[in-house]
PDB file of C-alpha atoms in Angstrom:
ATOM      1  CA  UNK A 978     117.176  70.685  85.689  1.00  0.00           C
ATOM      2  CA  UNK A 979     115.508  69.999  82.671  1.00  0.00           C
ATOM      3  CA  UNK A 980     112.087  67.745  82.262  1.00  0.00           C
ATOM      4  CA  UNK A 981     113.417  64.692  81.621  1.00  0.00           C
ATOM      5  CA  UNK A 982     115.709  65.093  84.643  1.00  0.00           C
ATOM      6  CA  UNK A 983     112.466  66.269  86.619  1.00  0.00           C
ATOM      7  CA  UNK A 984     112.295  63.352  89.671  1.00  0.00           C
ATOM      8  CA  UNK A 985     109.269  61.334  89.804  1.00  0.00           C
ATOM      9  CA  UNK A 986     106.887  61.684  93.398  1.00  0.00           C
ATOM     10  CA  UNK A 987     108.612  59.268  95.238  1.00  0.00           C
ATOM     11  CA  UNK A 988     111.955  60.758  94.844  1.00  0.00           C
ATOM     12  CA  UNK A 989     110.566  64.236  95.849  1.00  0.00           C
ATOM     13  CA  UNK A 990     112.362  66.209  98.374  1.00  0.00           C
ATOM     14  CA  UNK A 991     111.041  65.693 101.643  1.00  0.00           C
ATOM     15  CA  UNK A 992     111.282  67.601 105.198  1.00  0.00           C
ATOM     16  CA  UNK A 993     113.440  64.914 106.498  1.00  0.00           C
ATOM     17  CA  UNK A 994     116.025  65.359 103.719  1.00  0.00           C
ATOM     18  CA  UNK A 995     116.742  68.837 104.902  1.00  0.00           C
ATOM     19  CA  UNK A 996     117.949  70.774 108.330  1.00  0.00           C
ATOM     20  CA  UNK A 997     114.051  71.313 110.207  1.00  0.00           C
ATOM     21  CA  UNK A 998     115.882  74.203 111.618  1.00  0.00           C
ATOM     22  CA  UNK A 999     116.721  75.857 109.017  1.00  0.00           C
ATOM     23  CA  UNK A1000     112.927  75.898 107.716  1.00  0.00           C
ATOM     24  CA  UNK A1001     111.774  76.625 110.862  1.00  0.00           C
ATOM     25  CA  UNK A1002     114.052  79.792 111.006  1.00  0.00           C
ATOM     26  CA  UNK A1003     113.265  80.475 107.525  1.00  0.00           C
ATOM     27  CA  UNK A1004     109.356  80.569 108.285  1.00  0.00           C
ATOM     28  CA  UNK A1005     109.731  82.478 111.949  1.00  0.00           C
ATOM     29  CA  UNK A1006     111.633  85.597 109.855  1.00  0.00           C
ATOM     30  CA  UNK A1007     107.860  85.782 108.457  1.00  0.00           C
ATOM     31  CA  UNK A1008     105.809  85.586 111.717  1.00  0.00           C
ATOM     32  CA  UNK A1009     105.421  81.291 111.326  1.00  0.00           C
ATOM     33  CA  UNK A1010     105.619  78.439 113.371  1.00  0.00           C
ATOM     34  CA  UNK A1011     106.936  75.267 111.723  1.00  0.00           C
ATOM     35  CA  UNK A1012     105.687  72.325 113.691  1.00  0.00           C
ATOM     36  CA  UNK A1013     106.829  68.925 113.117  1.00  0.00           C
ATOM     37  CA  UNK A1014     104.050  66.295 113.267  1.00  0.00           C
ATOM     38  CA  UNK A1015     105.169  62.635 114.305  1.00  0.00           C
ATOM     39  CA  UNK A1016     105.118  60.070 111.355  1.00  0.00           C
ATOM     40  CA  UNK A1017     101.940  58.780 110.720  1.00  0.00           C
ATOM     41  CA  UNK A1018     100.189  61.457 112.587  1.00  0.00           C
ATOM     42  CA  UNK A1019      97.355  63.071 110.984  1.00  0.00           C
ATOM     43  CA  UNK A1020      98.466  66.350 109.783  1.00  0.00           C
ATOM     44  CA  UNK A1021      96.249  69.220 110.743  1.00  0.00           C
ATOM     45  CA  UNK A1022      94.788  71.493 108.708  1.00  0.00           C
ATOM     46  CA  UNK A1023      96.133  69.371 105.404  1.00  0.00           C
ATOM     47  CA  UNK A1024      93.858  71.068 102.433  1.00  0.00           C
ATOM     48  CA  UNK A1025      95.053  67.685 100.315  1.00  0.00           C
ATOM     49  CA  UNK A1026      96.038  65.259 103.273  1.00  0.00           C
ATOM     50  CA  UNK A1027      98.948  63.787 104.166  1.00  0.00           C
ATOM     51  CA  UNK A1028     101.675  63.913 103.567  1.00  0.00           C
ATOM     52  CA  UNK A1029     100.721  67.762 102.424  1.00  0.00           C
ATOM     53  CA  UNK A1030     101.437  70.662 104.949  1.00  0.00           C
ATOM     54  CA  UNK A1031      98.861  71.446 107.021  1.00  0.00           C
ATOM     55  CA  UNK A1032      97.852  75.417 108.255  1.00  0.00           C
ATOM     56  CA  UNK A1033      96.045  76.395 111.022  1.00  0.00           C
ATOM     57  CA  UNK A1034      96.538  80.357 112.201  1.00  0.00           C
ATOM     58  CA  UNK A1035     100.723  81.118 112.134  1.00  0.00           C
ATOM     59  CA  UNK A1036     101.210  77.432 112.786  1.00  0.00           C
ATOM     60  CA  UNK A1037     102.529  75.105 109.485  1.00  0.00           C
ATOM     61  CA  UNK A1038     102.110  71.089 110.198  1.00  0.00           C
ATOM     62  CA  UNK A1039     104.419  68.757 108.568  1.00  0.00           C
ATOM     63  CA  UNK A1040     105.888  65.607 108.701  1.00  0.00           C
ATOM     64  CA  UNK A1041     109.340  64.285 107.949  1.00  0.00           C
ATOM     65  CA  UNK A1042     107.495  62.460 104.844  1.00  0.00           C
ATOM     66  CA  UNK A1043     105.924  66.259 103.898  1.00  0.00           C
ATOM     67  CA  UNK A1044     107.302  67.596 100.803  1.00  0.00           C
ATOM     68  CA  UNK A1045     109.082  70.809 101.156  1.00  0.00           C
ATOM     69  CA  UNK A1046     107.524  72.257  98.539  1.00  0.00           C
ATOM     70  CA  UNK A1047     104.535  71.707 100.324  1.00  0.00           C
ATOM     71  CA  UNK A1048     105.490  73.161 103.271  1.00  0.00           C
ATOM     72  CA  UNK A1049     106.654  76.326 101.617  1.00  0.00           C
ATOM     73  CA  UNK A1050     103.267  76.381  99.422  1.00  0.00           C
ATOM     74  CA  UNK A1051     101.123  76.509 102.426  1.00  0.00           C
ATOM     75  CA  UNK A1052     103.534  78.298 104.712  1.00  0.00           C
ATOM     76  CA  UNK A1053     103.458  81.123 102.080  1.00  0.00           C
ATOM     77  CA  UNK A1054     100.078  81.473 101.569  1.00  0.00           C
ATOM     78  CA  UNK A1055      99.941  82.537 105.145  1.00  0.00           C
ATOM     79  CA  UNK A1056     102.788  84.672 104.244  1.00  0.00           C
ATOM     80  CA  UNK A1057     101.122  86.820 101.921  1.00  0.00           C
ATOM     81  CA  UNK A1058      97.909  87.100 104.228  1.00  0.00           C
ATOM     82  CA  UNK A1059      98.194  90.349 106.322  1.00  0.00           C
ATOM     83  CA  UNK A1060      98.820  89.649 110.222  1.00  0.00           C
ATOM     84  CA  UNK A1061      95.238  89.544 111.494  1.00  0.00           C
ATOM     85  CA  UNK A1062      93.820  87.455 109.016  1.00  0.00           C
ATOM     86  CA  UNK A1063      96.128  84.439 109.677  1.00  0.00           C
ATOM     87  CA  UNK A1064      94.693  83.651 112.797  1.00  0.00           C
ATOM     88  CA  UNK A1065      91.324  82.809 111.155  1.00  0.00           C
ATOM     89  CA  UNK A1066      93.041  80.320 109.013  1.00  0.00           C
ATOM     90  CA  UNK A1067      92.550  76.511 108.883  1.00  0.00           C
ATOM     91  CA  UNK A1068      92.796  74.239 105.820  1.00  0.00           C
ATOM     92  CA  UNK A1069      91.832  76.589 102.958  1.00  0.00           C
ATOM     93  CA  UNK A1070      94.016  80.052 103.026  1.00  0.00           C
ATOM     94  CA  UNK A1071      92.345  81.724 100.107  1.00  0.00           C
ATOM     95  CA  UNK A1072      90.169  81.220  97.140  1.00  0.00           C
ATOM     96  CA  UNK A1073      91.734  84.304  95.233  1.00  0.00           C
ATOM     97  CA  UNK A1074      93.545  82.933  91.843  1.00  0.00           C
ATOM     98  CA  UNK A1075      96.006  85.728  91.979  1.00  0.00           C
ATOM     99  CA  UNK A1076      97.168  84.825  95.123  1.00  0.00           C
ATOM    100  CA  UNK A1077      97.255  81.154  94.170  1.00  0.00           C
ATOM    101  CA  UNK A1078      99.411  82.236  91.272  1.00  0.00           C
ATOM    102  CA  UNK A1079     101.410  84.256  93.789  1.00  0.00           C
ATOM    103  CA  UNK A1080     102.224  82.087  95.958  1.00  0.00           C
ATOM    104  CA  UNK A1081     103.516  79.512  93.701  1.00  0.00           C
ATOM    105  CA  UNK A1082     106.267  81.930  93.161  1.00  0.00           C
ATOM    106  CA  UNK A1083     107.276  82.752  96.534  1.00  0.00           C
ATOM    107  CA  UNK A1084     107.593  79.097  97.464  1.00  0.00           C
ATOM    108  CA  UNK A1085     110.227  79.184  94.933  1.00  0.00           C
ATOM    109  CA  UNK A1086     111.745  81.748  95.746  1.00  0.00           C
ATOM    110  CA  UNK A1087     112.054  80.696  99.316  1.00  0.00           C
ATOM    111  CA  UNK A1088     113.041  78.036  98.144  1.00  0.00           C
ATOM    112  CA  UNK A1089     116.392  79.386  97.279  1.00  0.00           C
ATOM    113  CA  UNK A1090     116.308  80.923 100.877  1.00  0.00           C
ATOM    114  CA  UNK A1091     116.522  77.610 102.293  1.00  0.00           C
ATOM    115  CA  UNK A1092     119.603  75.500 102.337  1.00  0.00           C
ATOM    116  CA  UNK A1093     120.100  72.368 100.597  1.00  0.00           C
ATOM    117  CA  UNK A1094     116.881  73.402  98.145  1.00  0.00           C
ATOM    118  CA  UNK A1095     117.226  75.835  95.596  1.00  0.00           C
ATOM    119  CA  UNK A1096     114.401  77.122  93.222  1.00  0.00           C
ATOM    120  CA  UNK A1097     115.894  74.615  90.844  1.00  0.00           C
ATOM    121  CA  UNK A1098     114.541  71.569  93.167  1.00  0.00           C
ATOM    122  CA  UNK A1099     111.187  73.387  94.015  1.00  0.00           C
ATOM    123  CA  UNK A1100     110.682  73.946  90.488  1.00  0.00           C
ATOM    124  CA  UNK A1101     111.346  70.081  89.604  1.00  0.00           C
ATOM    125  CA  UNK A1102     109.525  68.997  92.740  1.00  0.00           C
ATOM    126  CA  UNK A1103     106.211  70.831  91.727  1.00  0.00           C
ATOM    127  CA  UNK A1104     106.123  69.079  87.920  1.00  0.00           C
ATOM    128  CA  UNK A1105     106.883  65.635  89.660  1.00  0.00           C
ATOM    129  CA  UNK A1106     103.885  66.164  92.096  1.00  0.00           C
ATOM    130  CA  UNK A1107     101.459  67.358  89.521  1.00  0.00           C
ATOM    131  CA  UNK A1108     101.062  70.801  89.538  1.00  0.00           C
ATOM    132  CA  UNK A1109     100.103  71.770  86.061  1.00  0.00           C
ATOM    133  CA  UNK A1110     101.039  75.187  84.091  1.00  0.00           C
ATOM    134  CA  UNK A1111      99.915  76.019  80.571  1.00  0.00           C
ATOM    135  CA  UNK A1112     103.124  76.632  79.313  1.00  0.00           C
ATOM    136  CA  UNK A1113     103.928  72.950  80.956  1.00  0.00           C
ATOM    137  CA  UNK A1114     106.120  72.921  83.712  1.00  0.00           C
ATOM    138  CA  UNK A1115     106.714  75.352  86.818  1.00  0.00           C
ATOM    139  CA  UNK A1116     109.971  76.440  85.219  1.00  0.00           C
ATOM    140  CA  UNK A1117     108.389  78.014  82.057  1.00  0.00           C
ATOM    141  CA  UNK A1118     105.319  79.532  84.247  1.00  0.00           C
ATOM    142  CA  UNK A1119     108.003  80.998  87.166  1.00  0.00           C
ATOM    143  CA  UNK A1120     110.447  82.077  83.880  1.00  0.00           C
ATOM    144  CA  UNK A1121     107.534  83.449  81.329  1.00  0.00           C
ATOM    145  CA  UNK A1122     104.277  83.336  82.173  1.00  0.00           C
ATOM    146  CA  UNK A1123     103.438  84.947  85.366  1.00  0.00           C
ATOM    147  CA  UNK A1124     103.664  88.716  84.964  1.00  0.00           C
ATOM    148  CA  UNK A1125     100.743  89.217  86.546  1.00  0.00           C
ATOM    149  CA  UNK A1126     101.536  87.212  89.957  1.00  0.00           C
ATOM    150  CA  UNK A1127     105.088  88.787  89.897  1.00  0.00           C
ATOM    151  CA  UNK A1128     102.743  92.011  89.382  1.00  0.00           C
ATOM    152  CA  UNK A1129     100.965  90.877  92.671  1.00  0.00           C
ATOM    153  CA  UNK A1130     103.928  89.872  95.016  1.00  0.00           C
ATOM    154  CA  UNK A1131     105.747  93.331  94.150  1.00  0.00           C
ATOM    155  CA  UNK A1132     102.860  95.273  94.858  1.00  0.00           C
ATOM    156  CA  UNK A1133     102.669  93.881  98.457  1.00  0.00           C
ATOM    157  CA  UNK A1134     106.344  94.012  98.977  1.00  0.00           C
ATOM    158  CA  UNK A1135     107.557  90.717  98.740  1.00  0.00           C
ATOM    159  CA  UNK A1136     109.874  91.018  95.783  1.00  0.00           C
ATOM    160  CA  UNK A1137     111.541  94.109  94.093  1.00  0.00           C
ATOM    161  CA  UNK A1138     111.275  95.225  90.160  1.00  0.00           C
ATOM    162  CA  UNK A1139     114.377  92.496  89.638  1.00  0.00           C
ATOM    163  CA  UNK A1140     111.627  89.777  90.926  1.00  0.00           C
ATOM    164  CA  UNK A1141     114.138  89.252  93.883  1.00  0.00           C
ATOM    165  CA  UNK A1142     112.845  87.943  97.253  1.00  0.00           C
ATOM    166  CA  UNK A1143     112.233  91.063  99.934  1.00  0.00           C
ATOM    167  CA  UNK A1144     113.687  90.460 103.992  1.00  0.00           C
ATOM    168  CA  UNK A1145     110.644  90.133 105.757  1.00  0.00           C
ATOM    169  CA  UNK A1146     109.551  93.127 107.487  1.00  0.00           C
ATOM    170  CA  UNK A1147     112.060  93.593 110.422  1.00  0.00           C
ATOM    171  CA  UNK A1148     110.634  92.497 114.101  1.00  0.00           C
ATOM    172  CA  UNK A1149     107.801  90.279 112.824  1.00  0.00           C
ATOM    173  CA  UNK A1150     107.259  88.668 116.039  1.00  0.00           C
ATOM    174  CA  UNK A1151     104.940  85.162 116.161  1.00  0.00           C
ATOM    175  CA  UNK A1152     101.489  85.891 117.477  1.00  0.00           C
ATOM    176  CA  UNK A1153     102.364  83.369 120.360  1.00  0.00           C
ATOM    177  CA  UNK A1154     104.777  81.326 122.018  1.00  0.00           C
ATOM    178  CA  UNK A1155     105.426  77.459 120.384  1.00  0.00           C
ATOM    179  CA  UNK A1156     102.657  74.800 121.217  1.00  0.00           C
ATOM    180  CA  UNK A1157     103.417  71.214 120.623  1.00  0.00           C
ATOM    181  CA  UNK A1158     101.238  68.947 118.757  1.00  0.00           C
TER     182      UNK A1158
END
């Protein structure tokens, strides 16, 4: 996709464009809860508001009108967290830059793990909404500017030397059984 093709906000993927399922399976293989919030229902623990994701412990809060590359963003910053730190999380998951840069990446590349998405969407989805690189767009920052995050994710075994995605680690069970909201 290239920038002029990039769609504006309004036309931004959304959770109820895409199979819930399949995110929530995609989010359990790392030790997550997805949990769907009802329309116009506060979302908890949004850092931005609504219609952004929301995280509180291993649980991720969205809506149907909750952009998916929200959800992945804040699902994958409790991704990168080790175990026993998640629980301790509402709102804010980190104030580390690296792992700000970091994560950015891995929502694209789960992205691609997710049907009906692609890294190509996620990619297009974060310029509409605003998120600002120096090289300006996602695409140049994911293709040429973030050694140092790939540096990061590798190191904690989340993507190989080919900066592919990693399985998560095998028998990551959820810290608890499904609540609803």
């Amino acid at each position: 996709m290239t920038r002029q093709d990039t769609p504006a906000a309004d036309e931004i993927l959304r959770l109820r464009d895409i199979d819930f399922d399949d995110a929530a399976a995609l989010l359990a293989g790392y030790g997550l809860r997805l949990l769907r919030i009802d329309n116009g229902a506060p979302i908890p623990g949004s850092y931005w508001g609504e219609p952004e994701a929301g995280i509180v412990g291993c649980d991720v809060h969205a809506r149907g009108d909750t952009p998916v590359h929200s959800m992945l963003h804040e699902a994958c910053h409790l991704i990168v967290l080790p175990a026993e730190r998640r629980q301790a999380v509402h709102t804010d998951a980190t104030d580390s830059v690296e792992e700000e840069d970091a994560v950015c990446l891995l929502q694209v590349l789960l992205g691609d793990a997710l049907p009906g998405v692609g890294r190509d969407r996620v990619l297009a989805d974060m310029d509409a909404w605003g998120y600002t690189f120096r090289l300006g767009s996602a695409r140049a920052y994911f293709e040429r500017d973030a050694d140092a995050a790939w540096a990061w994710l590798q190191a904690r075994g989340f993507t190989d030397a080919q900066r592919r995605l990693q399985a998560p680690v095998a028998g990551l069970a959820l810290a608890e059984p499904p609540h609803a909201i």
